[in-house]
Short mmCIF file of C-alpha atoms and ligand atoms in Angstrom, two decimals:
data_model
loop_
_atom_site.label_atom_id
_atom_site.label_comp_id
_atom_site.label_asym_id
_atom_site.label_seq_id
_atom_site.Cartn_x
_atom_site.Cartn_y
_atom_site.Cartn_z
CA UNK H 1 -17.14 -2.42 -36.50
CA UNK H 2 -18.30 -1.11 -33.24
CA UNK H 3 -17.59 1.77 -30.41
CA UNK H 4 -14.77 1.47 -28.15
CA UNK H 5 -14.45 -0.07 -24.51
CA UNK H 6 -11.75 0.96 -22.63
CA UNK H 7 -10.98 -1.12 -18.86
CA UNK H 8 -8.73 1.32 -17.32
CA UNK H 9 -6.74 -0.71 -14.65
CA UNK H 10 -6.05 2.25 -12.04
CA UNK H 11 -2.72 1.41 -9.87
CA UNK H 12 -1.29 2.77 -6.76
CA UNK H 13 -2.45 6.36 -6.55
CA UNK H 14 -5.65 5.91 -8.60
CA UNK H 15 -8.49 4.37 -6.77
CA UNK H 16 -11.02 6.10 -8.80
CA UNK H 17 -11.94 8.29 -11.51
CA UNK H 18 -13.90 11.70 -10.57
CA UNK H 19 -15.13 13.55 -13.91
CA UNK H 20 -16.08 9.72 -15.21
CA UNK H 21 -19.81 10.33 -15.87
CA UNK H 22 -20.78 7.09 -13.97
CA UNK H 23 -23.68 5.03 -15.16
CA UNK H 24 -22.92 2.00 -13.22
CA UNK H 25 -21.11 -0.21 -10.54
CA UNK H 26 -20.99 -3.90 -11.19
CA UNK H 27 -19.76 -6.76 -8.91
CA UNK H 28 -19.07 -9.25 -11.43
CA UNK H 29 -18.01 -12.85 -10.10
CA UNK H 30 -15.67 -15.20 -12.86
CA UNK H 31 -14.56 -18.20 -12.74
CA UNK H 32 -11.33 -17.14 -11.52
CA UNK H 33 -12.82 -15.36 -8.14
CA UNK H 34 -13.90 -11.91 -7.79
CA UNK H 35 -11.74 -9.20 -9.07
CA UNK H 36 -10.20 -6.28 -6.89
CA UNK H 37 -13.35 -4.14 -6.39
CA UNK H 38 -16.71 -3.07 -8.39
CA UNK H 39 -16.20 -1.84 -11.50
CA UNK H 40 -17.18 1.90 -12.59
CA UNK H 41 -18.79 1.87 -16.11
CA UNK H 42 -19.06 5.51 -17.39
CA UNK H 43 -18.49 7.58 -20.44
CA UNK H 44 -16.15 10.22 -22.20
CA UNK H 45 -17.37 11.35 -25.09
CA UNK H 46 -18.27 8.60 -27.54
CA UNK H 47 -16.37 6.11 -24.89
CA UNK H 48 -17.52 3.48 -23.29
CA UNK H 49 -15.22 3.20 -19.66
CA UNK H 50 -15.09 0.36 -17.11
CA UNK H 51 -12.65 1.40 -14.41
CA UNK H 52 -11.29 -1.11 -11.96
CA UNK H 53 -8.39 -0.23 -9.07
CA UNK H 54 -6.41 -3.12 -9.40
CA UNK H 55 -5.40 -2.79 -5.52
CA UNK H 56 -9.24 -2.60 -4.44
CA UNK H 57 -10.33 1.02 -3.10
CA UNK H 58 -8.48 2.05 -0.19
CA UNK H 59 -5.03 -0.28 -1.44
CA UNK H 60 -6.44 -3.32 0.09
CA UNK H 61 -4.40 -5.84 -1.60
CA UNK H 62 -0.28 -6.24 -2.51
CA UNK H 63 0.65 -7.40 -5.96
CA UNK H 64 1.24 -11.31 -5.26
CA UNK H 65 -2.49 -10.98 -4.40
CA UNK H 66 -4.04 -9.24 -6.78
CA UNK H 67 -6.08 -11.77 -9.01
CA UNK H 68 -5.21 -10.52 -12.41
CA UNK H 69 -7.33 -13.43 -14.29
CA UNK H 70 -10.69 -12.28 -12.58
CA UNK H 71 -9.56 -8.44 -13.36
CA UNK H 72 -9.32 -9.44 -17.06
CA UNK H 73 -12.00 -11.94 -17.30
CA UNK H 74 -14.39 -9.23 -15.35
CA UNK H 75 -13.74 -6.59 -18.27
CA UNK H 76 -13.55 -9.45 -20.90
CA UNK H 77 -17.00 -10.10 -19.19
CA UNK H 78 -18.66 -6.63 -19.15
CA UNK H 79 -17.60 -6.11 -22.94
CA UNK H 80 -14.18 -4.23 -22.98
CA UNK H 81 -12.44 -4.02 -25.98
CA UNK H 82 -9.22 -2.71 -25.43
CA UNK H 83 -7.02 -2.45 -22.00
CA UNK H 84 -4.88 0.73 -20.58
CA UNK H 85 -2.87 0.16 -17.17
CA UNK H 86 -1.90 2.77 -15.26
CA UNK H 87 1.15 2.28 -12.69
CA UNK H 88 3.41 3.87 -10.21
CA UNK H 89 7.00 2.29 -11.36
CA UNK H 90 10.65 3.15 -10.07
CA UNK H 91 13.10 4.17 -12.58
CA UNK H 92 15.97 2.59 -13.93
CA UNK H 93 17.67 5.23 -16.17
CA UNK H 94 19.42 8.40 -15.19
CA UNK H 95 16.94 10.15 -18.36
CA UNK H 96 13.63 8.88 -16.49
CA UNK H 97 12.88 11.24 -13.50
CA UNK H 98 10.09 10.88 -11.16
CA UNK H 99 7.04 12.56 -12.21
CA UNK H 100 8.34 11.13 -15.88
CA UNK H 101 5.20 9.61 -18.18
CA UNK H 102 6.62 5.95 -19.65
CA UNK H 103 4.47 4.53 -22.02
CA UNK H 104 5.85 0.33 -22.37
CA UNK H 105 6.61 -1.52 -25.16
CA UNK H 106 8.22 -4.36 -24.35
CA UNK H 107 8.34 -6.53 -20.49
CA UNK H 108 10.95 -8.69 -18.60
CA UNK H 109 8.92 -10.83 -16.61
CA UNK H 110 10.83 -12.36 -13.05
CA UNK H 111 6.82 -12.83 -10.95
CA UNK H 112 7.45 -15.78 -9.47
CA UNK H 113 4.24 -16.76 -7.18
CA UNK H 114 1.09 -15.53 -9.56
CA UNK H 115 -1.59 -17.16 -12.12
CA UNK H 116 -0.08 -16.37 -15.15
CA UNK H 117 -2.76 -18.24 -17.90
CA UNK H 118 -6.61 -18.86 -18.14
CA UNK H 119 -5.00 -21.70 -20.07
CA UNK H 120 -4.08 -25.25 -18.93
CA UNK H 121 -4.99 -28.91 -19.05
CA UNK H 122 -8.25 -29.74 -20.56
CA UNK H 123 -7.35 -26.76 -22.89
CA UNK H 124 -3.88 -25.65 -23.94
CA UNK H 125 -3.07 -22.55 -25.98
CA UNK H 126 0.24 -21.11 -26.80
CA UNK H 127 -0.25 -17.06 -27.71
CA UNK H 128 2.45 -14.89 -29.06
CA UNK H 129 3.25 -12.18 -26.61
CA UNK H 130 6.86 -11.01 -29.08
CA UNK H 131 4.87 -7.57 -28.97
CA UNK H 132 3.19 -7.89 -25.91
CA UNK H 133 1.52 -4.69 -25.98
CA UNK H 134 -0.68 -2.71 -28.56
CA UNK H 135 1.01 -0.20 -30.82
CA UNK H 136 -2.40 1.89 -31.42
CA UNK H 137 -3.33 2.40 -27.72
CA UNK H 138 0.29 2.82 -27.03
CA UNK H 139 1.04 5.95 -29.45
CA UNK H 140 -2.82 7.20 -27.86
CA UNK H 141 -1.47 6.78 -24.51
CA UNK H 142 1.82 8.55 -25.01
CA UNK H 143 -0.54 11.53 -27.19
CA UNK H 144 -2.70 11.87 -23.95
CA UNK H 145 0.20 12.18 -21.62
CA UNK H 146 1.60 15.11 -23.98
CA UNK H 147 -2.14 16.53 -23.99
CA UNK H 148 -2.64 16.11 -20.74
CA UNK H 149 0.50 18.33 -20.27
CA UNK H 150 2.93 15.36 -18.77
CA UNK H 151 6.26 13.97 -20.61
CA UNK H 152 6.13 11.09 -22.33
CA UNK H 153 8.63 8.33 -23.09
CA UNK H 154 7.87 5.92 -25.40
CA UNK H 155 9.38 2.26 -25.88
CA UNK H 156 10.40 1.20 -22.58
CA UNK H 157 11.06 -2.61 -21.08
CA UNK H 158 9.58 -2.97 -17.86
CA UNK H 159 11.03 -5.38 -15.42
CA UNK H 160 8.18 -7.11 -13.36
CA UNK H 161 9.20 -7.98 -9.74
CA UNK H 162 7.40 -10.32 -7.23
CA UNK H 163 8.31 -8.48 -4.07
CA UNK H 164 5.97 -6.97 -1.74
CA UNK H 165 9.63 -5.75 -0.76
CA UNK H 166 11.65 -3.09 -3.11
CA UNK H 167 14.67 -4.87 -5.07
CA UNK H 168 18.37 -5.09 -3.30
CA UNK H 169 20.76 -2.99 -4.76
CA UNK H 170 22.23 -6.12 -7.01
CA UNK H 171 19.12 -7.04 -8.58
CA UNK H 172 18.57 -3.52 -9.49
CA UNK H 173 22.01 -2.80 -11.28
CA UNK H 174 21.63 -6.26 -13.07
CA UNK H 175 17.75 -5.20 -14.15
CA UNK H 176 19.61 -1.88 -15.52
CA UNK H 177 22.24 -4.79 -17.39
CA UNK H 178 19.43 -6.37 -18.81
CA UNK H 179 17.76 -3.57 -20.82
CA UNK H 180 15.20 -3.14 -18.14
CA UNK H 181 14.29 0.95 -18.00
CA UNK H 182 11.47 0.89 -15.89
CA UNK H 183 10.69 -1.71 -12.57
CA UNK H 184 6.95 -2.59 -10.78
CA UNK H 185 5.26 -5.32 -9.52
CA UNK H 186 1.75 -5.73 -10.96
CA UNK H 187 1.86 -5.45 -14.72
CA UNK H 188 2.64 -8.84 -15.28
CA UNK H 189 -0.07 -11.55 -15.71
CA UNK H 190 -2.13 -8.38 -16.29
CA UNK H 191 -0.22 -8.19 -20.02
CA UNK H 192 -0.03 -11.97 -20.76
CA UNK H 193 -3.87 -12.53 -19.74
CA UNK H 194 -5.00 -10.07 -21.46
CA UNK H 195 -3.11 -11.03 -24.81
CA UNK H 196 -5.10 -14.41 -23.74
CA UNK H 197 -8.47 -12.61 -23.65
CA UNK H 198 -7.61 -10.93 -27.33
CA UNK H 199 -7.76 -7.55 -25.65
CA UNK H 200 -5.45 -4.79 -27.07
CA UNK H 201 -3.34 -3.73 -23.64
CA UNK H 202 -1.00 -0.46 -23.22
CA UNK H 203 0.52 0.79 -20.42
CA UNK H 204 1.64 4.02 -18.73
CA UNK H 205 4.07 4.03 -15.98
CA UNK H 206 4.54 6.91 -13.87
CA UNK H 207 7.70 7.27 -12.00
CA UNK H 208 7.77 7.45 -8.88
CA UNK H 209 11.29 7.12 -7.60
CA UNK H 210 14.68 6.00 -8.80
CA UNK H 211 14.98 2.33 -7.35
CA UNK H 212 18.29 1.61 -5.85
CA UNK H 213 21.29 1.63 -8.55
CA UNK H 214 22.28 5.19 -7.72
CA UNK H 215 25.54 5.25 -5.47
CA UNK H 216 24.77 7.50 -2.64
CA UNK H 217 21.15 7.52 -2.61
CA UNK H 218 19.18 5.58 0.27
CA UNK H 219 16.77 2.91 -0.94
CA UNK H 220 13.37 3.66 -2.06
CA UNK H 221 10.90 4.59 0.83
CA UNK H 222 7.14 3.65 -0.12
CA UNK H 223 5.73 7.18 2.05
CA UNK H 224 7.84 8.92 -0.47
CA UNK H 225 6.95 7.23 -3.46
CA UNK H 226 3.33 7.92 -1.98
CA UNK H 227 3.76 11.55 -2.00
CA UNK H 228 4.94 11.34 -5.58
CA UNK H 229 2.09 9.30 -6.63
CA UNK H 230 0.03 12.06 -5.44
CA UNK H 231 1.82 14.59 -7.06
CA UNK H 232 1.38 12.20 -10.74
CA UNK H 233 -2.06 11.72 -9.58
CA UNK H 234 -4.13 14.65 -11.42
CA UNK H 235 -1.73 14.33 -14.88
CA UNK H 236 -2.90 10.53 -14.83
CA UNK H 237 -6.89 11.61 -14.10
CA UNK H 238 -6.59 14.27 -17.33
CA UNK H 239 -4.56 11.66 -19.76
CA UNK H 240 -7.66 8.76 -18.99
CA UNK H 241 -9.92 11.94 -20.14
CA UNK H 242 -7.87 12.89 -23.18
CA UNK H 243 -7.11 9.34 -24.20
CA UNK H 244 -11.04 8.77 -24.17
CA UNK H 245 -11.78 11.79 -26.36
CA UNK H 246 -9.59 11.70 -28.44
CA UNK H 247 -10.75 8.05 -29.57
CA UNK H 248 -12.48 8.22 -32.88
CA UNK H 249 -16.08 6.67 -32.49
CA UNK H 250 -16.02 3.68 -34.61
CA UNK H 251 -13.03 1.47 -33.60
CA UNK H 252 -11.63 -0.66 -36.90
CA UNK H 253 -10.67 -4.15 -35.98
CA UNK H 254 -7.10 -4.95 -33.89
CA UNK H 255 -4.84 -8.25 -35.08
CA UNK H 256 -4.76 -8.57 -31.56
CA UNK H 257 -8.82 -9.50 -31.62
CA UNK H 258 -8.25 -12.89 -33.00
CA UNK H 259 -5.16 -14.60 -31.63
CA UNK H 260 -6.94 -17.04 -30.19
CA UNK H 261 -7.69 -18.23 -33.94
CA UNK H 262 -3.70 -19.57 -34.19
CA UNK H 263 -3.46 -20.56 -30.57
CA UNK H 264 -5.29 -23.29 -29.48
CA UNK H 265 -3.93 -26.63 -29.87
CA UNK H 266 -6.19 -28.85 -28.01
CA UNK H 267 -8.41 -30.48 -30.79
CA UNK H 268 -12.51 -30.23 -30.08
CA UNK H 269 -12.75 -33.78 -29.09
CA UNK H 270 -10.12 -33.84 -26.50
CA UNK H 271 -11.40 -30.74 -24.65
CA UNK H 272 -12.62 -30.99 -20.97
CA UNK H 273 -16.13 -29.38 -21.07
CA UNK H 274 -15.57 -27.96 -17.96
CA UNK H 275 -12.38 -25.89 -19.17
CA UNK H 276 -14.12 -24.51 -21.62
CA UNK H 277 -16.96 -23.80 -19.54
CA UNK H 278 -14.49 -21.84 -17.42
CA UNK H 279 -13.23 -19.97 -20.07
CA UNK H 280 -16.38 -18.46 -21.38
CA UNK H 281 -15.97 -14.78 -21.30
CA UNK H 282 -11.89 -15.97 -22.87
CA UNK H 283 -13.93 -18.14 -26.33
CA UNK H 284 -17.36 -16.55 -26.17
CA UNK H 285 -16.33 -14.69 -29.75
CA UNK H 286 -15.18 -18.85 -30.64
CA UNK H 287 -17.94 -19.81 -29.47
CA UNK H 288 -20.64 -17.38 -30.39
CA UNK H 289 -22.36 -17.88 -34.19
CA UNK H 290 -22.04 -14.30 -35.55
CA UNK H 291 -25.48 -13.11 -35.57
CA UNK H 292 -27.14 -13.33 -39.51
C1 LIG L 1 3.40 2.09 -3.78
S1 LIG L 1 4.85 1.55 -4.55
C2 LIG L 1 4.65 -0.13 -4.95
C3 LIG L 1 3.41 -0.52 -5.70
O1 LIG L 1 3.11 0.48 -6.70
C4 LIG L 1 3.06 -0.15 -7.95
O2 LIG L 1 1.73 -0.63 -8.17
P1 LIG L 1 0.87 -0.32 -9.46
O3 LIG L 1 1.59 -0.93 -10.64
O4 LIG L 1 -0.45 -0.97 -9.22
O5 LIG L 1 0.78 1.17 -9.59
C5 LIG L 1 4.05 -1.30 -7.79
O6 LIG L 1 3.93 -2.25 -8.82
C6 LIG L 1 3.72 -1.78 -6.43
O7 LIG L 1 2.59 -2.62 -6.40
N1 ADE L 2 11.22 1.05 -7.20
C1 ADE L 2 10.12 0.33 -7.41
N2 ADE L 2 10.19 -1.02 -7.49
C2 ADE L 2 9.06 -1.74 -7.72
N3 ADE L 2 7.84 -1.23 -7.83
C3 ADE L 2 7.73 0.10 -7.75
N4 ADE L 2 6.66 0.91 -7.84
C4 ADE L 2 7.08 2.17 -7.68
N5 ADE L 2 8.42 2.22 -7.47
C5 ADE L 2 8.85 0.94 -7.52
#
């Protein structure tokens, strides 16, 4: 067993972390290209952080763009253990109001135009992703949005979009026919590649705005679902401290760790050495002898 290390995955509205006791910036290249920005390693507590903007600093770059297998392969990289995404989502559901906490459980995935696997030919692996998200960071995500003195719904589908554009009115009432309660554009790859990496992943959506099913109500407006950001902004900055504290020190092994072990199909002598050189943050615990 060993101490916690949390990536936090900061989406629109939170470009950094102030009150993260910084101890350093890294620029980490992978195989995959360089992720979004630097990322902030600090502490809380007994908590190791690494904090990456998945836009870049500033919102440099729009979902289709953001290179989600060199965001996960940096914190695979720099030794995270565990994942927790943070992002500005519209709502679905009459019961979800902006400024609403939504912790996920569950994802419909409709990205269209994005990397979705460090996986492919050379070396093929099939992981579960039934549950795609982790049940212990989840109920400590939804227990830091309560401490940190937000609202927090728990068990909600969210409906991944490609856009850079909002949804038309008839995608969004069919999304709300599906089961869909929450909508955004960036969580997925994030969730499949990191169930690919064996890192635990939870995430918190924070409404921003209704979406478009609503008879009456004018489409959604990105200034506006800036200023609501904003106004979500400091509850998400106090839930990344609470979460962190409220971690115990020693973190007992995840099933999520090792799926890897039941996923691979390509047998050793069929592998292209150069996949697998590819994918060395992905295998290094495959690859690495435990130390005797
Ligand atoms: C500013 S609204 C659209 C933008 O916000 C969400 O991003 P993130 O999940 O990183 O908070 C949404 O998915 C869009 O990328
Ligand atoms: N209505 C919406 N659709 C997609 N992504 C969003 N992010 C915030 N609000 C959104």
């Amino acid at each position: 067993m060993g101490g916690w290390t949390i990536g936090i995955i900061g989406g629109s509205g939170l470009y950094a972390l102030p009150g993260l006791e910084e101890i350093a910036r890294h620029d980490v290249e992978t195989p995959w290209g360089r992720p979004s920005d630097a990322i902030l390693e600090g502490r809380i507590g007994t908590t190791r952080l690494l904090f990456l903007p998945r836009h870049g600093a500033g919102h440099r770059i729009p979902p289709s763009e953001i290179n989600a297998r060199a965001n996960v392969d940096a914190l695979k990289q720099l030794g995270a253990t565990d994942l927790l995404a943070i992002s500005s989502v519209g709502s679905l559901r009459e019961e979800l109001p902006p400024g609403r906490f939504v912790v996920v459980d569950q994802f419909i995935d409709r990205t269209v135009a994005r990397p979705a696997s460090f996986f492919g030919t050379g070396l093929v692996a099939h992981v579960s992703l039934a549950d795609p998200t982790c049940p212990r960071l989840s109920a400590s995500a939804a227990a830091a949005v309560e401490a940190a003195g937000g609202d927090a719904a728990t068990g909600a589908t969210y409906l991944a979009m490609e856009g850079p554009q909002f949804s038309t009115r008839a995608e969004s009432l069919m999304y709300r026919q599906w089961g869909a309660d929450i909508i955004g554009m960036t969580a997925m790859p994030e969730a499949r590649l990191a169930r690919e990496a064996e890192l635990p992943y939870a995430l918190v959506g924070m409404v921003t705005d209704y979406d478009c099913w609503r008879e009456d109500e004018a489409g959604v407006v990105a200034t506006d679902v800036v200023a609501q950001m904003h106004a979500n902004g400091a509850t998400a900055r106090k839930l990344v401290q609470a979460f962190a504290k409220a971690l115990p020190a020693e973190r007992t092994p995840s099933p999520i760790d090792t799926v890897l072990d039941h996923a691979l199909l390509t047998v050793p002598a069929a592998r292209d050495p150069a996949m697998e050189e590819k994918l060395g943050a992905i295998l290094r615990r495959l690859t690495t002898s435990p130390a005797t």
